[in-house]
Coordinates of C-alpha atoms and ligand atoms in Angstrom, one line a residue:
X164 CA 94.4 87.9 142.3
X165 CA 94.7 90.5 139.4
X166 CA 94.9 94.1 140.4
X167 CA 91.7 96.0 139.7
X168 CA 91.9 97.7 136.4
X169 CA 92.6 101.4 136.4
X170 CA 90.2 102.3 133.6
X171 CA 86.9 100.9 132.4
X172 CA 88.4 99.3 129.3
X173 CA 86.3 96.2 128.9
X174 CA 89.2 93.7 128.1
X175 CA 86.9 90.8 128.6
X176 CA 85.2 91.6 125.4
X177 CA 88.5 91.3 123.3
X178 CA 88.7 87.5 122.5
X179 CA 91.7 85.7 121.4
X180 CA 91.9 85.8 117.6
X181 CA 93.3 82.8 115.8
X182 CA 96.8 83.2 114.3
X183 CA 96.9 84.2 110.6
X184 CA 96.9 80.9 108.8
X185 CA 99.5 81.8 106.1
X186 CA 102.0 83.6 108.5
X187 CA 101.4 80.8 111.0
X188 CA 102.4 78.4 108.4
X189 CA 105.6 80.4 107.7
X190 CA 106.5 80.5 111.3
X191 CA 106.0 76.7 111.7
X192 CA 108.1 76.0 108.7
X193 CA 110.9 78.3 109.9
X194 CA 110.8 76.6 113.4
X195 CA 111.0 73.0 111.9
X196 CA 114.6 71.8 112.3
X197 CA 114.2 68.9 109.7
X198 CA 116.8 69.2 106.9
X199 CA 114.2 67.7 104.5
X200 CA 111.7 70.5 105.0
X201 CA 110.1 72.1 102.0
X202 CA 108.2 75.4 101.9
X203 CA 105.3 75.4 99.5
X204 CA 103.4 77.9 101.7
X205 CA 103.6 81.6 101.2
X206 CA 103.6 83.0 97.7
X207 CA 107.2 84.2 97.5
X208 CA 109.7 83.3 94.6
X209 CA 112.5 81.0 95.5
X210 CA 115.5 80.2 93.3
X211 CA 116.6 76.6 92.5
X212 CA 118.3 76.5 95.9
X213 CA 115.2 77.3 97.7
X214 CA 116.7 80.7 98.4
X215 CA 114.8 84.2 98.1
X216 CA 116.0 85.8 94.8
X217 CA 117.0 89.4 94.8
X218 CA 116.3 90.2 91.2
X219 CA 119.5 91.3 89.4
X220 CA 117.7 94.4 88.1
X221 CA 116.7 95.4 91.5
X222 CA 120.4 95.0 92.7
X223 CA 121.2 97.5 89.9
X224 CA 118.6 99.9 90.8
X225 CA 119.6 99.6 94.5
X226 CA 123.1 100.5 93.6
X227 CA 122.0 103.4 91.5
X228 CA 119.8 104.6 94.5
X229 CA 122.6 104.3 97.0
X230 CA 125.0 106.4 94.9
X231 CA 122.5 109.1 94.3
X232 CA 124.0 112.1 96.1
X233 CA 120.4 113.7 96.0
X234 CA 118.7 110.8 97.8
X235 CA 117.4 111.5 101.3
X236 CA 114.9 110.4 103.8
X237 CA 112.3 113.1 103.4
X238 CA 108.5 112.4 103.2
X239 CA 107.0 111.5 99.9
X240 CA 103.7 113.5 99.0
X241 CA 100.7 111.9 100.4
X242 CA 99.9 110.2 97.1
X243 CA 103.4 108.8 96.8
X244 CA 106.2 108.9 94.3
X245 CA 104.8 110.4 91.0
X246 CA 107.5 108.9 89.0
X247 CA 106.2 105.6 90.2
X248 CA 102.6 105.9 90.1
X249 CA 102.5 107.3 86.6
X250 CA 104.5 104.4 85.1
X251 CA 102.5 102.0 87.4
X252 CA 99.4 103.1 85.7
X253 CA 101.0 102.8 82.2
X254 CA 102.1 99.3 83.0
X255 CA 98.5 98.3 83.6
X256 CA 96.7 100.3 81.1
X257 CA 99.4 100.5 78.3
X258 CA 101.5 103.4 77.4
X259 CA 99.1 105.0 75.0
X260 CA 95.9 104.4 76.9
X261 CA 93.3 106.9 76.2
X262 CA 92.3 106.8 79.8
X263 CA 95.7 108.1 80.8
X264 CA 95.8 110.8 78.0
X265 CA 92.3 112.0 78.9
X266 CA 93.3 112.3 82.6
X267 CA 90.8 109.6 83.7
X268 CA 93.2 107.9 86.0
X269 CA 93.9 108.7 89.7
X270 CA 96.8 106.7 91.1
X271 CA 98.1 106.6 94.8
X272 CA 101.1 104.7 96.1
X273 CA 100.1 102.3 98.8
X274 CA 101.4 99.8 101.2
X275 CA 101.9 97.1 98.6
X276 CA 98.8 95.2 97.2
X277 CA 97.1 94.7 100.6
X278 CA 97.2 98.4 101.3
X279 CA 95.7 99.2 97.8
X280 CA 92.9 96.7 98.4
X281 CA 92.3 98.3 101.9
X282 CA 92.3 101.9 100.4
X283 CA 89.9 100.8 97.6
X284 CA 87.7 99.1 100.1
X285 CA 87.7 102.2 102.4
X286 CA 86.9 104.5 99.5
X287 CA 83.9 102.3 98.3
X288 CA 82.6 102.0 101.9
X289 CA 82.5 105.6 102.1
X290 CA 81.2 106.6 98.7
X291 CA 79.6 103.7 96.8
X292 CA 76.2 103.2 98.4
X293 CA 72.6 102.7 97.4
X294 CA 70.0 104.6 99.5
X295 CA 72.6 104.8 102.2
X296 CA 73.4 101.1 102.1
X297 CA 76.8 99.7 101.2
X298 CA 77.0 97.5 98.1
X299 CA 78.0 93.9 98.5
X300 CA 81.5 92.9 97.4
X301 CA 81.5 89.5 95.6
X302 CA 84.7 87.5 96.0
X303 CA 85.6 84.4 94.0
X304 CA 85.3 81.1 95.8
X305 CA 88.0 80.6 96.7
X306 CA 90.0 83.7 97.0
X307 CA 93.0 85.1 98.7
X308 CA 92.0 84.6 102.4
X309 CA 92.9 88.3 103.3
X310 CA 90.1 89.6 100.9
X311 CA 87.5 88.5 103.3
X312 CA 88.8 90.4 106.3
X313 CA 90.0 93.5 104.4
X314 CA 86.4 94.2 103.2
X315 CA 84.7 93.1 106.2
X316 CA 86.9 95.3 108.4
X317 CA 85.6 98.4 106.6
X318 CA 81.9 97.3 107.0
X319 CA 81.4 96.1 103.4
X320 CA 79.1 93.1 103.2
X321 CA 80.7 90.2 101.3
X322 CA 79.4 87.3 99.3
X323 CA 81.0 84.8 97.0
X324 CA 80.6 83.6 93.4
X325 CA 81.6 80.2 92.3
X326 CA 85.0 80.1 90.6
X327 CA 86.7 76.7 90.9
X328 CA 85.4 73.5 89.7
X329 CA 86.4 70.6 91.9
X330 CA 85.6 68.2 89.1
X331 CA 87.6 69.8 86.3
X332 CA 90.1 71.7 88.6
X333 CA 89.4 74.5 86.1
X334 CA 87.1 77.4 85.9
X335 CA 83.4 77.0 87.0
X336 CA 82.4 79.5 84.3
X337 CA 78.7 78.7 84.2
X338 CA 78.5 78.9 88.0
X339 CA 80.4 82.2 87.9
X340 CA 78.2 83.8 85.4
X341 CA 74.9 82.6 87.2
X342 CA 76.2 84.2 90.4
X343 CA 76.9 87.5 88.7
X344 CA 73.7 87.4 87.0
X345 CA 71.8 87.0 90.3
X346 CA 73.8 89.5 92.2
X347 CA 72.0 92.8 92.7
X348 CA 72.7 95.3 90.0
X349 CA 75.7 97.5 90.8
X350 CA 77.5 95.0 93.1
X351 CA 81.2 95.3 93.4
X352 CA 82.9 92.3 91.9
X353 CA 86.4 91.5 93.0
X354 CA 88.5 90.0 89.9
X355 CA 91.9 88.7 90.0
X356 CA 93.5 90.2 87.0
X357 CA 95.7 87.2 86.3
X358 CA 97.3 84.2 88.0
X359 CA 94.4 83.7 90.3
X360 CA 95.3 83.1 93.9
X361 CA 94.9 80.3 95.2
X362 CA 93.7 78.4 92.2
X363 CA 96.1 79.3 89.3
X364 CA 93.0 79.2 87.0
X365 CA 92.2 82.2 84.8
X366 CA 89.4 82.8 82.4
X367 CA 90.4 82.7 78.7
X368 CA 90.2 86.0 76.8
X369 CA 86.9 85.0 75.3
X370 CA 85.5 84.3 78.8
X371 CA 86.9 87.6 80.1
X372 CA 84.8 89.3 77.2
X373 CA 81.6 87.4 78.4
X374 CA 82.3 88.4 82.0
X375 CA 82.7 92.0 80.9
X376 CA 79.5 92.0 78.9
X377 CA 77.5 90.5 81.7
X378 CA 78.8 92.9 84.2
X379 CA 78.0 95.7 81.9
X380 CA 74.5 94.6 81.6
X381 CA 74.3 94.3 85.4
X382 CA 76.1 97.6 86.1
X383 CA 78.5 95.8 88.4
X384 CA 81.5 97.6 89.5
X385 CA 84.9 95.9 88.8
X386 CA 87.6 95.9 91.5
X387 CA 90.7 94.3 90.1
X388 CA 93.4 92.9 92.2
X389 CA 96.7 92.3 90.3
X390 CA 99.7 91.0 92.4
X391 CA 101.2 88.7 89.7
X392 CA 101.5 90.8 86.4
X393 CA 104.4 89.2 84.4
X394 CA 104.0 85.9 86.4
X395 CA 101.0 84.3 84.5
X396 CA 102.4 84.5 80.9
X397 CA 105.9 86.0 81.5
X398 CA 104.5 88.9 79.4
X399 CA 103.5 92.1 81.3
X400 CA 101.1 93.3 78.5
X401 CA 99.3 90.0 78.1
X402 CA 98.9 89.7 81.9
X403 CA 97.2 93.1 81.9
X404 CA 94.7 91.9 79.2
X405 CA 91.7 91.7 81.4
X406 CA 92.1 95.1 82.9
X407 CA 92.7 96.7 79.5
X408 CA 89.6 95.0 78.1
X409 CA 87.4 96.5 80.9
X410 CA 88.9 99.9 80.5
X411 CA 88.3 99.8 76.7
X412 CA 84.9 98.7 77.4
X413 CA 84.2 102.0 79.2
X414 CA 83.9 100.8 82.9
X415 CA 84.7 103.0 85.7
X416 CA 86.8 100.6 87.9
X417 CA 89.6 100.5 90.5
X418 CA 92.8 98.5 90.6
X419 CA 95.0 97.2 93.4
X420 CA 98.5 96.7 92.3
X421 CA 101.3 95.0 94.1
X422 CA 105.0 95.1 93.3
X423 CA 105.8 92.4 96.0
X424 CA 106.1 89.5 93.6
X425 CA 107.0 90.8 90.2
X426 CA 109.9 93.0 91.6
X427 CA 110.6 90.7 94.6
X428 CA 110.2 93.7 96.9
X429 CA 108.0 91.8 99.4
X430 CA 109.1 93.4 102.7
X431 CA 109.5 96.9 101.1
X432 CA 105.6 97.2 100.6
X433 CA 105.6 98.8 97.1
X434 CA 102.3 99.1 95.4
X435 CA 99.6 101.4 94.0
X436 CA 95.9 101.9 93.9
X437 CA 94.3 103.3 90.7
X438 CA 90.8 104.7 90.0
X439 CA 89.9 104.8 86.4
X440 CA 86.7 106.9 85.3
X441 CA 84.6 106.1 82.3
X442 CA 85.1 108.2 79.3
X443 CA 82.8 111.2 79.5
X444 CA 83.1 115.1 79.2
X445 CA 83.4 115.5 83.0
X446 CA 85.7 112.4 83.5
X447 CA 88.8 114.5 84.3
X448 CA 86.9 116.5 86.8
X449 CA 85.4 113.4 88.5
X450 CA 88.9 112.0 88.7
X451 CA 90.2 115.0 90.4
X452 CA 87.4 114.8 93.0
X453 CA 88.1 111.2 93.6
X454 CA 91.9 111.9 93.9
X455 CA 91.1 114.5 96.6
X456 CA 89.2 112.1 98.7
X457 CA 91.8 109.2 98.3
X458 CA 94.5 111.8 99.6
X459 CA 92.4 112.4 102.8
X460 CA 91.9 108.6 103.4
X461 CA 95.6 108.0 102.9
X462 CA 96.6 110.8 105.1
X463 CA 94.5 109.6 107.9
X464 CA 95.6 106.0 107.5
X465 CA 99.4 106.2 106.8
X466 CA 100.1 109.8 106.1
X467 CA 102.3 109.1 103.2
X468 CA 103.7 105.9 101.7
X469 CA 107.2 104.4 102.3
X470 CA 110.0 105.5 99.9
X471 CA 112.6 102.9 99.5
X472 CA 111.0 100.1 97.5
X473 CA 108.9 102.8 95.5
X474 CA 112.2 104.3 94.4
X475 CA 113.7 101.0 93.4
X476 CA 110.6 100.2 91.3
X477 CA 110.5 103.6 89.9
X478 CA 114.2 103.6 88.7
X479 CA 113.5 100.3 86.8
X480 CA 110.2 101.5 85.2
X481 CA 111.6 104.8 84.1
X482 CA 114.9 103.3 82.4
X483 CA 114.2 101.4 79.1
X484 CA 117.4 99.4 79.5
X485 CA 116.6 98.3 83.1
X486 CA 112.9 97.8 82.1
X487 CA 114.0 95.2 79.5
X488 CA 116.3 93.6 82.1
X489 CA 113.2 93.4 84.4
X490 CA 111.2 91.6 81.7
X491 CA 114.1 89.2 81.4
X492 CA 114.1 88.6 85.2
X493 CA 110.3 87.9 85.0
X494 CA 110.8 85.4 82.4
X495 CA 113.4 83.7 84.5
X496 CA 111.0 83.5 87.4
X497 CA 107.9 82.5 85.3
X498 CA 110.0 80.0 83.3
X499 CA 111.5 78.3 86.3
X500 CA 108.0 77.9 87.8
X501 CA 106.6 76.4 84.5
X502 CA 109.5 73.9 84.4
X503 CA 108.6 72.8 88.0
X504 CA 105.0 72.4 87.0
X505 CA 106.1 70.0 84.2
X506 CA 108.5 68.2 86.6
X507 CA 105.9 67.7 89.3
X508 CA 103.2 66.5 86.8
X509 CA 105.6 64.1 85.0
X510 CA 106.8 62.6 88.2
X511 CA 103.3 62.0 89.6
X512 CA 102.2 60.4 86.4
X513 CA 105.2 58.2 86.3
X514 CA 104.6 57.0 89.8
X515 CA 101.0 56.3 88.8
X516 CA 99.7 58.4 91.7
X517 CA 95.9 57.9 91.8
X518 CA 93.9 60.7 90.2
X519 CA 94.6 63.1 87.3
X520 CA 97.5 65.7 87.5
X521 CA 97.1 67.6 84.2
X522 CA 95.8 70.6 86.2
X523 CA 99.3 71.3 87.6
X524 CA 100.5 72.3 84.1
X525 CA 97.0 73.7 83.0
X526 CA 97.1 76.1 86.0
X527 CA 99.3 79.3 85.8
X528 CA 101.1 81.8 87.9
X529 CA 102.7 81.2 91.3
X530 CA 100.3 78.6 92.7
X531 CA 98.8 75.2 91.9
X532 CA 95.5 74.2 93.6
X533 CA 96.5 70.6 93.8
X534 CA 93.1 69.0 95.1
X535 CA 95.0 67.5 98.0
X536 CA 92.5 67.2 100.9
X537 CA 93.2 69.0 104.3
X538 CA 94.0 65.4 105.8
X539 CA 96.5 64.9 103.1
X540 CA 98.1 68.3 103.5
X541 CA 98.4 67.7 107.3
X542 CA 100.1 64.3 106.7
X543 CA 102.5 65.7 104.3
X544 CA 103.5 68.3 107.0
X545 CA 103.7 65.7 109.9
X546 CA 105.4 62.9 108.1
X547 CA 107.4 64.7 105.3
X548 CA 107.9 68.3 106.6
X549 CA 106.3 69.6 103.4
X550 CA 104.4 72.9 104.2
X551 CA 101.4 74.1 102.1
X552 CA 98.1 75.8 102.9
X553 CA 95.2 73.7 104.2
X554 CA 93.2 74.1 101.0
X555 CA 95.9 72.2 99.1
X556 CA 97.5 75.2 97.4
X557 CA 101.1 75.0 96.7
X558 CA 103.4 77.7 95.9
X559 CA 105.1 76.3 92.8
X560 CA 108.3 78.5 93.5
X561 CA 109.1 76.3 96.5
X562 CA 109.9 73.4 94.2
X563 CA 113.3 73.0 92.6
X564 CA 115.3 70.5 90.8
X565 CA 116.6 69.0 94.2
X566 CA 113.3 68.6 96.0
X567 CA 110.7 67.9 93.4
X568 CA 111.3 64.2 93.5
X569 CA 111.0 64.1 97.3
X570 CA 107.7 66.1 97.0
X571 CA 106.3 63.9 94.3
X572 CA 107.1 60.8 96.3
X573 CA 105.6 62.2 99.4
X574 CA 102.4 63.3 97.6
X575 CA 102.2 59.8 96.1
X576 CA 102.4 58.0 99.4
X577 CA 100.0 60.3 101.2
X578 CA 97.4 60.1 98.3
X579 CA 97.4 56.4 98.5
X580 CA 97.3 56.2 102.3
X581 CA 94.9 59.1 103.1
X582 CA 91.6 59.9 101.5
Ligands
LMR798 C1 100.1 84.6 99.4 O1 99.0 84.3 99.2 O2 100.8 83.6 99.8 C2 100.7 86.0 99.3 O3 99.8 86.8 98.8 C3 101.2 86.4 100.7 C4 100.2 87.0 101.6 O4 100.5 88.3 101.9 O5 99.3 86.6 101.8

């Protein structure tokens, strides 16, 4: 018999939660002894040998950091490394952005993109209400699974807007616009700045313009999540196009920015949260007040952010030679992913695999939303040791010149066998 409990803690009301699907998948992949196994699960870049790639520019920055006699392990300020957050804002908004010159941007270093989304969610839950009630956050359907629980955990109601068309495997633009029109004025709209996760489908520049106009009419509040700047087109400026458009249109908005993927600093948890005020005579003063509140939230949650990854990213962002080298490293990553898209599509088309496969090259960024069913995904895992999320998303970086034929052949067999 279990001993009586010492306190009145109601342990029976704590149910067993399910394992996180993505990290569960990663664990299952690592435990699989098969020499044929292929990891198309978590969104982390791999080289042509299926190995994690430490960016050469990150190696250089690391070397500089380790040889810096002034480097120590002191606390950062609550809002993080200013040499990072300032450059991070420039990366998103452009070097000569009026919003920066007019001091309308408040930036806080966070625990990568997840921490930035969380800080933004917490801030909006506390301050963005109508008659005491929180605004609803609209997420794309589908979206990065973690979005749902991050917003729910801080008590913000969530809803979804249509995004992906199963028929075209592209954007359901009409569905998206209709939902944004129907949403209560002033809703929070979560937008993926580029390389949408999980679908790899982004609006065109013209569609972004329409979305901005519609959101302006409805006074919706944009919440950008950007984890793949540089991965969509290989061009940092182009990948920030949607954010820059909204800022130029005069929106006040927030941005969650991750450096996990584009610097390959996954486990170092480097990222930033930015608040941008609309242009107005009191914008700088509003921004200062917002910054003061963000600092309180940050202090109570993590006190101050981790220093190592922030220093690496900051060394690169503050040195023009290293910055150019980083752009080159980004092109290496995005270029290899694009070549894998072509290779997979070509192979499936040569095999005559039932269905259309053009979406594999039409979609962009780290992921492809293949259209494979859950049953097909499970079969691929069981019979071929190929790991992907149940919604049929594949991380393109898991493919390489050695395994792409194996994966295409397996998909071909499974598509023919399982509906
Ligand atoms: C992914 O979607 O695979 C990545 O963003 C990893 C994560 O933290 O979920």
